């Protein structure tokens, strides 16, 4: 799934992304670390993997840069 980086805190390695429909979804340090990134800037296009259902709240398990 694709999303856009919305917030990122380098100190805690946590933040949030915006899904294409504008829904914000938070991610934790484990999801950030799983993607092997060192830095994330708001506005970057990212690929995410999630668990759960949208109506129950998605949990991001991986954040990495979107490549084509």
Tab-separated table of C-alpha atoms in Angstrom:
chain	number	residue	atom	x	y	z
A	1	UNK	CA	0.000	0.000	0.000
A	2	UNK	CA	1.245	3.506	-0.732
A	3	UNK	CA	1.041	6.536	1.525
A	4	UNK	CA	2.643	9.930	2.079
A	5	UNK	CA	4.879	10.661	5.082
A	6	UNK	CA	3.085	13.173	7.271
A	7	UNK	CA	5.083	13.435	10.504
A	8	UNK	CA	8.347	11.943	11.724
A	9	UNK	CA	10.278	12.294	14.987
A	10	UNK	CA	13.921	11.279	14.524
A	11	UNK	CA	14.422	10.955	18.283
A	12	UNK	CA	11.754	8.298	18.760
A	13	UNK	CA	11.659	7.035	15.132
A	14	UNK	CA	7.863	7.312	15.205
A	15	UNK	CA	5.449	9.276	13.075
A	16	UNK	CA	2.445	9.059	10.829
A	17	UNK	CA	1.518	8.687	7.186
A	18	UNK	CA	-1.488	9.811	5.200
A	19	UNK	CA	-3.268	7.193	3.145
A	20	UNK	CA	-4.400	8.261	-0.321
A	21	UNK	CA	-7.893	8.966	1.058
A	22	UNK	CA	-6.389	11.386	3.616
A	23	UNK	CA	-6.651	9.062	6.617
A	24	UNK	CA	-3.737	9.496	9.040
A	25	UNK	CA	-2.157	6.303	10.379
A	26	UNK	CA	0.590	6.279	13.013
A	27	UNK	CA	3.647	4.062	12.971
A	28	UNK	CA	5.984	3.019	15.762
A	29	UNK	CA	9.767	2.605	15.870
A	30	UNK	CA	9.526	-1.115	15.050
A	31	UNK	CA	7.703	-0.359	11.782
A	32	UNK	CA	10.235	2.324	10.883
A	33	UNK	CA	13.213	0.092	11.714
A	34	UNK	CA	11.754	-2.805	9.682
A	35	UNK	CA	12.050	-0.700	6.533
A	36	UNK	CA	15.768	-0.015	6.969
A	37	UNK	CA	15.380	3.756	6.656
A	38	UNK	CA	17.583	6.299	8.421
A	39	UNK	CA	15.431	9.391	7.870
A	40	UNK	CA	11.984	10.295	6.633
A	41	UNK	CA	10.836	13.706	5.419
A	42	UNK	CA	7.200	14.841	5.412
A	43	UNK	CA	5.836	14.661	1.888
A	44	UNK	CA	7.905	11.647	0.824
A	45	UNK	CA	6.011	8.892	-0.911
A	46	UNK	CA	6.337	5.639	1.049
A	47	UNK	CA	5.232	2.046	0.860
A	48	UNK	CA	3.649	0.614	3.988
A	49	UNK	CA	2.479	-2.765	5.142
A	50	UNK	CA	-0.355	-2.952	7.650
A	51	UNK	CA	-2.214	-5.332	9.919
A	52	UNK	CA	-5.830	-5.128	10.959
A	53	UNK	CA	-8.932	-3.694	9.385
A	54	UNK	CA	-9.598	-0.011	8.697
A	55	UNK	CA	-12.756	-0.013	10.817
A	56	UNK	CA	-10.826	-1.421	13.808
A	57	UNK	CA	-7.736	0.704	13.245
A	58	UNK	CA	-4.816	-0.166	11.034
A	59	UNK	CA	-1.424	-0.942	12.493
A	60	UNK	CA	1.577	-0.123	10.294
A	61	UNK	CA	4.194	-2.900	10.404
A	62	UNK	CA	6.630	-1.559	7.783
A	63	UNK	CA	7.546	1.841	6.333
A	64	UNK	CA	9.951	2.049	3.403
A	65	UNK	CA	10.509	4.315	0.421
A	66	UNK	CA	8.268	3.814	-2.581
A	67	UNK	CA	10.221	2.582	-5.582
A	68	UNK	CA	8.926	1.993	-9.046
